[in-house]
XYZ file of C-alpha atoms in Angstrom:
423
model
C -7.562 31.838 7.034
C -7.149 33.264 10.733
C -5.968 30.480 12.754
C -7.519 29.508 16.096
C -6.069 30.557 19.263
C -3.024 27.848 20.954
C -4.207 25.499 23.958
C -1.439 26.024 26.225
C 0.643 23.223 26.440
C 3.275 21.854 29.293
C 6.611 22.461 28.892
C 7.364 18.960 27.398
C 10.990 18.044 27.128
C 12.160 18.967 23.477
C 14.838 15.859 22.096
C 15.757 17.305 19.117
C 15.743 20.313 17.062
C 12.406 21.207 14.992
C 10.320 20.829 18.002
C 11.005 16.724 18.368
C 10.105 15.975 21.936
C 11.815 12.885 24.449
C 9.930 9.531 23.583
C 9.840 9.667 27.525
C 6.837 11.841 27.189
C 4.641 8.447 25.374
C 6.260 5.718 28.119
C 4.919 8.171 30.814
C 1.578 8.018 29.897
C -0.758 10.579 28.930
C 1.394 13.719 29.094
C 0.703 14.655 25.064
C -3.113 13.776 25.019
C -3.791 16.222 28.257
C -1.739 18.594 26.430
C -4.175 18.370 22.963
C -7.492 18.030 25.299
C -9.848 19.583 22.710
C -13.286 21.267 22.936
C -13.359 21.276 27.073
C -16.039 23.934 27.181
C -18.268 21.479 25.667
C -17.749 18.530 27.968
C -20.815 19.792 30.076
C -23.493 19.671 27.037
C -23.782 16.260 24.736
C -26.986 16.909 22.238
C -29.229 13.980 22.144
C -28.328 12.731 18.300
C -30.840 11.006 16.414
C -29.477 7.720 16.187
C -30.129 7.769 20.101
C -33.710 8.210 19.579
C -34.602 4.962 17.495
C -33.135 1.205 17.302
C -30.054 0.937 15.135
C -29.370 -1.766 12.578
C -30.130 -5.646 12.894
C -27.457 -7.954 13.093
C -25.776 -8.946 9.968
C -24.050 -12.139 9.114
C -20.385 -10.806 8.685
C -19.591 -7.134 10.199
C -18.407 -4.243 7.697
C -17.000 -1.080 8.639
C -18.851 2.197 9.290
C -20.179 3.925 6.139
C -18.349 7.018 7.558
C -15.421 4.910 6.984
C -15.872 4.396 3.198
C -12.740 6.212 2.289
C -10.722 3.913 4.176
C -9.830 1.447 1.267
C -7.184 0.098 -1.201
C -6.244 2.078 -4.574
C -5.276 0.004 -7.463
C -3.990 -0.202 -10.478
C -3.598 -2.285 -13.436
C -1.176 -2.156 -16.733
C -3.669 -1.235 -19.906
C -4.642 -4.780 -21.809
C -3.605 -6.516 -18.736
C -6.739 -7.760 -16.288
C -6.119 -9.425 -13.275
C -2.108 -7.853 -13.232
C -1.445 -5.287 -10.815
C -1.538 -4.343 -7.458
C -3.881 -2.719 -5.109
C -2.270 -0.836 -2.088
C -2.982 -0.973 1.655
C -4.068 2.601 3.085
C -1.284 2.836 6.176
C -1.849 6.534 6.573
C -5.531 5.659 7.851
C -5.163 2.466 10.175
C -3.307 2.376 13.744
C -1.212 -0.319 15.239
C 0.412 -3.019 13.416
C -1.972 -5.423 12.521
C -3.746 -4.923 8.723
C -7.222 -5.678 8.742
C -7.880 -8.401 6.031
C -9.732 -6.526 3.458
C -7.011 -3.356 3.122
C -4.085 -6.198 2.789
C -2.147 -5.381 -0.286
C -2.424 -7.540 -3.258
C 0.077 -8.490 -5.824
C -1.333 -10.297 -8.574
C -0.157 -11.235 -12.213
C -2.839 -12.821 -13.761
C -6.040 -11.614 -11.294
C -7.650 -14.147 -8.262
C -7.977 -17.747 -9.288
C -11.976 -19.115 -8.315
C -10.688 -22.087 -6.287
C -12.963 -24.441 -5.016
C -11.433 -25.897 -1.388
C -12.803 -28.874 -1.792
C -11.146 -29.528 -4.868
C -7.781 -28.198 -4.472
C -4.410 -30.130 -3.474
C -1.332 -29.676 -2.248
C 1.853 -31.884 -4.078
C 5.389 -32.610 -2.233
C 7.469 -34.375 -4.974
C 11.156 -34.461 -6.493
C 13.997 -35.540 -4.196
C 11.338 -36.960 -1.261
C 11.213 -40.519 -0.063
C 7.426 -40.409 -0.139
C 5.569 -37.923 -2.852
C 2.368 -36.170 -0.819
C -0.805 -34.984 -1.759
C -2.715 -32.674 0.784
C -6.280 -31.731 0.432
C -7.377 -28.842 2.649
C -8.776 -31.253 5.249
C -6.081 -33.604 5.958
C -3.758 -30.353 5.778
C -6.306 -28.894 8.707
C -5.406 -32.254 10.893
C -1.618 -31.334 11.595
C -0.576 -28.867 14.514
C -1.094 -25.737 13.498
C 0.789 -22.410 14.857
C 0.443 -18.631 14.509
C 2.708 -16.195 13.275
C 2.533 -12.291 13.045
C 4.710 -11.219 10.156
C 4.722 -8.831 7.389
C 4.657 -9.509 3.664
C 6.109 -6.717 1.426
C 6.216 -6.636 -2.454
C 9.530 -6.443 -3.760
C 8.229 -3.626 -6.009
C 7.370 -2.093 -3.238
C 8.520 2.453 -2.843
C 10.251 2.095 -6.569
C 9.080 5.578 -7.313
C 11.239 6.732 -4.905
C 14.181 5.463 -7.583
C 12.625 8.268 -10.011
C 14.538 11.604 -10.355
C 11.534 13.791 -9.248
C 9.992 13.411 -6.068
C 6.266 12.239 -6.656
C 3.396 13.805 -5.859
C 1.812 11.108 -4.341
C 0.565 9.550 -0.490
C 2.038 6.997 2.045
C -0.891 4.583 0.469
C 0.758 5.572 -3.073
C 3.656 5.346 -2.142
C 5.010 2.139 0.275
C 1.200 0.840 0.513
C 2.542 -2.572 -0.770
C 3.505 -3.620 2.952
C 1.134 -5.217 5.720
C 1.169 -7.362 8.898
C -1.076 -10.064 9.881
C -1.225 -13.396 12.055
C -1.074 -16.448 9.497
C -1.972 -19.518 11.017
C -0.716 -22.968 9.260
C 1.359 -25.930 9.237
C 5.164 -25.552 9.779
C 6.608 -26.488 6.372
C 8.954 -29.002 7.840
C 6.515 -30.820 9.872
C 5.254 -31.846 5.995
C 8.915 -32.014 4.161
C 9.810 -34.588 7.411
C 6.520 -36.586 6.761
C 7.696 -36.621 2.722
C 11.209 -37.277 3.961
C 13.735 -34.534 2.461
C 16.726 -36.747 0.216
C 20.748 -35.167 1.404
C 20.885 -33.616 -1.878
C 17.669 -31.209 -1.978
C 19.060 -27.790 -1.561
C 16.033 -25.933 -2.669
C 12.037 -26.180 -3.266
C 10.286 -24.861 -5.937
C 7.037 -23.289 -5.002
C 4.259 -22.791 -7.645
C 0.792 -21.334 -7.475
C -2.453 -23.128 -8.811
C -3.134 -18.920 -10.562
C -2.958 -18.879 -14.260
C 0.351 -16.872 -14.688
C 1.686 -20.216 -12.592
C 3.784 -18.039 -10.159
C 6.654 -19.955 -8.926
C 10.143 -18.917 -7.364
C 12.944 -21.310 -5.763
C 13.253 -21.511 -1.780
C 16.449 -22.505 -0.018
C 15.956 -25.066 2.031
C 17.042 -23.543 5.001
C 14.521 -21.576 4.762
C 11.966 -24.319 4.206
C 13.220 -26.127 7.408
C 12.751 -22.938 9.148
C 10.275 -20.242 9.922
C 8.056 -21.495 6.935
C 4.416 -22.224 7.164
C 1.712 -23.563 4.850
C -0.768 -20.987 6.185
C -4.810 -21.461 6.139
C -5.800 -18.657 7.817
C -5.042 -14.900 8.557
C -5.946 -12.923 11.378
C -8.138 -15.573 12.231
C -10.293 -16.603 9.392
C -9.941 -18.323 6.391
C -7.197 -16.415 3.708
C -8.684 -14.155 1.449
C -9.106 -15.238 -2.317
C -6.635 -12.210 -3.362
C -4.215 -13.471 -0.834
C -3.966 -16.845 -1.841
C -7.180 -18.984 -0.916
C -7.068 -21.541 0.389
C -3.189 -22.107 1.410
C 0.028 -19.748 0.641
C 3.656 -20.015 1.297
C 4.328 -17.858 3.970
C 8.196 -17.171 4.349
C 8.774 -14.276 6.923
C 10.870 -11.543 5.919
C 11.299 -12.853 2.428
C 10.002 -10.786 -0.604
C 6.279 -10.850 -1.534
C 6.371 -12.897 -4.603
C 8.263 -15.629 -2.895
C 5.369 -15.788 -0.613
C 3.327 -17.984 -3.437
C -0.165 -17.805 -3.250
C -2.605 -20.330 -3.349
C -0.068 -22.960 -3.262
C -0.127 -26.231 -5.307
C 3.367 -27.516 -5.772
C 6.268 -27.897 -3.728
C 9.319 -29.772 -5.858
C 12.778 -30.565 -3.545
C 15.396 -29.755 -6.198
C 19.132 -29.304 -6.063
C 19.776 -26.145 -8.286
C 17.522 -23.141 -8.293
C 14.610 -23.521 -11.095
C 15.392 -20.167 -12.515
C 12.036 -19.760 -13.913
C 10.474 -16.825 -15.611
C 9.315 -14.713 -12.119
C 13.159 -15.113 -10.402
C 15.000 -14.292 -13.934
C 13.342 -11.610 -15.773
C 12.035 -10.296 -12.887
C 12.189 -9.748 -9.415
C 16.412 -9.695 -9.742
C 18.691 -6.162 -8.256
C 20.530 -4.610 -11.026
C 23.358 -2.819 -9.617
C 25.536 0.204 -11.405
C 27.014 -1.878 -14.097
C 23.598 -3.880 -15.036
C 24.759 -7.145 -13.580
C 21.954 -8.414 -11.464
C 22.433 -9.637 -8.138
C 21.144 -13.111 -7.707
C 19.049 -14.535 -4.769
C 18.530 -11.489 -2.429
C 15.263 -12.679 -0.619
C 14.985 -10.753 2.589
C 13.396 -7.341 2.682
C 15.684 -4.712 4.169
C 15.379 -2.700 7.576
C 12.981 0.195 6.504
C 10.154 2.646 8.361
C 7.670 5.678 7.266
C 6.151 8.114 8.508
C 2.490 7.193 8.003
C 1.101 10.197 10.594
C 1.360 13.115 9.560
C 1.533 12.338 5.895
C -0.021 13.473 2.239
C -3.769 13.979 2.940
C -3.428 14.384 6.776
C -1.954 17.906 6.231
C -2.047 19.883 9.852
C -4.150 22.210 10.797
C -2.793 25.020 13.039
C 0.588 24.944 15.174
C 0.764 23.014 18.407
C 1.301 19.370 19.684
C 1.260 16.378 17.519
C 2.049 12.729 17.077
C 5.043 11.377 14.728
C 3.399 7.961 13.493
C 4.476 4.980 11.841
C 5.751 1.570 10.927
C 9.232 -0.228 10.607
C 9.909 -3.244 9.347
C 13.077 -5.605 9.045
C 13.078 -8.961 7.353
C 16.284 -9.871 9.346
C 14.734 -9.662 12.940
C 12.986 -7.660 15.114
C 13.279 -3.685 15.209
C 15.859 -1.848 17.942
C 15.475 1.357 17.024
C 13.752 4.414 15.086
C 15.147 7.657 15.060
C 12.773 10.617 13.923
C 13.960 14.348 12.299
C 11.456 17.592 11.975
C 14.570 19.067 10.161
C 15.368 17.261 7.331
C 17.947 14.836 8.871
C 20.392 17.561 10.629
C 19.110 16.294 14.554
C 17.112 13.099 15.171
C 15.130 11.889 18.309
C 14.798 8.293 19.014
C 11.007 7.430 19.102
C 9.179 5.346 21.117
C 8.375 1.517 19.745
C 4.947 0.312 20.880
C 4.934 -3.682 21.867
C 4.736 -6.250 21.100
C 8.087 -5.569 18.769
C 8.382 -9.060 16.780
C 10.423 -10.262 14.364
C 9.770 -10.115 10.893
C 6.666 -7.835 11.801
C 5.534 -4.369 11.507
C 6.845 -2.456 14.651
C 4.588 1.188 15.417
C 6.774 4.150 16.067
C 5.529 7.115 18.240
C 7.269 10.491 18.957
C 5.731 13.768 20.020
C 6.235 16.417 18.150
C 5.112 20.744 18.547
C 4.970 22.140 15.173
C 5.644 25.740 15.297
C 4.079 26.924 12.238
C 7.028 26.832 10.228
C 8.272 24.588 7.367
C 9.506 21.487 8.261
C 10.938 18.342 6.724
C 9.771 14.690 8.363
C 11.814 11.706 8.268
C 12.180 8.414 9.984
C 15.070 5.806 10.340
C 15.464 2.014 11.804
C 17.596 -0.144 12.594
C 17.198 -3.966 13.370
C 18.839 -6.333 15.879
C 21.555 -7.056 13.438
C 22.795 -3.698 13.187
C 21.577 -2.555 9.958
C 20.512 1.005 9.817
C 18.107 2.186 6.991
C 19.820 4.085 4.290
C 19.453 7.769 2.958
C 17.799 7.680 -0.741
C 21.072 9.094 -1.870
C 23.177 6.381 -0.280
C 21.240 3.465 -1.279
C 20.942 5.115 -5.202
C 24.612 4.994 -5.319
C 24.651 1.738 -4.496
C 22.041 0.712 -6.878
C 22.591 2.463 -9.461
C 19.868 4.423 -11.876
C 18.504 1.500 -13.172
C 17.423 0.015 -9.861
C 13.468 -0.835 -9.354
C 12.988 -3.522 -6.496
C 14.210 -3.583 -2.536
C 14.105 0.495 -2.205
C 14.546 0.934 1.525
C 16.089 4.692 1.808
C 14.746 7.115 3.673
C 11.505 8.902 2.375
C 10.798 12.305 3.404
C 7.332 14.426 4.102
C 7.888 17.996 3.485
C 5.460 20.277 5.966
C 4.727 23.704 4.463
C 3.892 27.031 6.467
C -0.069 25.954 5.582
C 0.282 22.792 7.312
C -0.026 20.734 3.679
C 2.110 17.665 3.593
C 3.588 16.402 0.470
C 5.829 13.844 -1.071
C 9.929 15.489 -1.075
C 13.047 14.658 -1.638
C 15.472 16.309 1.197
């Protein structure tokens, strides 16, 4: 296919080697989109389209997207025999900023979306309390609420990237189990004070009212903390398939400890060691000993634009895209390589940066037509740097399958296609 001609392009300060450019180029403004201007011989001569000749569509009780926009949505999957288990994955490499819309949040489920009626369901705080508790939704929606922005990943969450052979698969495919949104609740404490917590609770057990009765043990720490009983996300009412109508929400911690439409919260002193923290949801390391209580998700990022599916189209200026995520704090840092890891450029984070949350990564980058390898790293404010896939394997061991966080790579081929590698 002959390629079209180059827009000429200012000489943009190159960072790194593979055509990475200074992340001054985003803070400065506009310097890469007047470089990528497209079309400007047509700016003089709009058409009149047809949907400007007639009225448009009446209003409708709760907005959808675009039908152009159709494509935009989750893939899932579920084992064979098994309805209502498995997972359905958020499509990063098509949405911009932090924030996931609602309906493209992942879902985790293990036995499919409970039918709960509101008005019926209730919230217990019981064991090693001065006062048991039972919330229903309304009294629940009487105490101060608060917001927090945070992502939830599933612990299962990149595992094929433990697998010898580099899958042929997309960003969605891939690490879609990971999104960000505002949850809006009661602080967990604000109810354990109310139920008054006895000296000798050092953990809660958390179960959901679903019929596989998901439940995992909190520290209480943890409970004290950041926690929140949340109602709502990104401003209305939770989604059924994330937990309608209350989940634990537990920043930074795994998914599954994040229990979904809560009903129990028991103040124990042991760990329950039920079913869901036992025989699954445990790191095996080298020798097949598993490690035991590892909650938080590790410092981690990908390269969501250009990815699988968005191959490129002809050399020139582009944008390096993407999220990082720490569940020990807020991101510092992502460094970005066109080269397979030999030079890196540090990218530039777009605010707000919060803890726990999804932080957007942007670098400029002018392919030259040549083969390239993409990869991205982070680090958090406690100093923890995301691993290489070889480093973190070692550590694991072969028959790892939950917390990968190593760095995944997008091989770019002389066509411009983008695909899966391991580099």
């Amino acid at each position: 296919m002959k390629r079209r001609r180059r827009t000429p392009t200012p000489d943009l300060e190159q960072a790194a080697g593979a055509g990475l450019m200074h992340r001054r180029a985003f803070i400065a403004g506009a310097a890469i989109a007047g470089a990528v201007a497209a079309e400007p011989a047509r700016a003089e001569g709009l058409a009149v389209e047809p949907w400007m000749t007639a009225p448009g569509s009446p209003f409708t009780g709760y907005g959808q997207p675009s039908r152009f926009e159709a494509g935009v949505a989750r893939v899932f999957a579920n084992p064979p025999n098994a309805p209502g288990s498995g997972a359905a994955r958020t499509p990063l490499h098509r949405l911009q900023g932090m924030v996931t819309p609602n309906g493209l949040h992942f879902e985790r489920s293990h036995s499919g979306v409970p039918d709960i009626d509101p008005d019926k369901h209730r919230l217990l705080i019981h064991g090693l309390v001065a006062r048991p508790l039972v919330f229903s939704l309304e009294t629940l929606s009487r105490y101060p609420m608060e917001s927090q922005i945070a992502f939830i990943e599933c612990g299962g969450n990149s595992a094929q990237l433990y697998q010898t052979e580099a899958l042929d698969a997309d960003a969605q495919r891939l690490h879609g189990l990971v999104s960000c949104a505002e949850w809006t609740g009661v602080r967990l404490s604000t109810l354990l004070d109310e139920a008054g917590v006895d000296p000798t609770a050092l953990w809660v057990l958390a179960e959901g009212g679903d019929a596989a009765g998901m439940s995992r043990s909190v520290p209480i720490a943890k409970a004290m903390g950041d926690a929140l009983v949340a109602l709502y996300q990104n401003g209305e009412r939770i989604r059924p398939s994330n937990g309608y109508p209350m989940r634990l929400l537990l920043p930074g911690y795994e998914g599954n400890m994040q229990v979904k439409w809560l009903r129990r919260l028991k103040l124990v002193e042991t760990p329950a060691m039920t079913r869901d923290e036992t025989a699954k949801y445990t790191l095996l390391r080298p020798d097949g000993s598993a490690l035991q209580f590892v909650f938080a998700m590790e410092v981690k990022s990908v390269i969501t634009q250009p990815s699988p599916e968005l191959s490129l189209k002809e050399p020139g200026l582009y944008e390096i895209s993407g999220l990082a995520w720490s569940g020990a704090g807020r991101i510092v840092k992502v460094e970005v390589s066109a080269d397979g890891g030999r030079s890196w450029a540090e990218a530039h984070l777009q605010q707000p940066i919060l803890s726990k949350a999804l932080t957007r990564f942007r670098l400029g980058w002018r392919w030259d037509g040549g083969p390239a390898v993409l990869q991205s790293r982070a680090t958090d404010e406690e100093g923890n740097v995301q691993p290489t896939r070889e480093a973190l394997l070692a550590r694991r061991g072969a028959r790892a399958l939950y917390h990968f966080n190593g760095i995944a790579s997008w091989g770019v081929a002389a066509s411009g296609r983008v695909t899966h590698v391991y580099a």
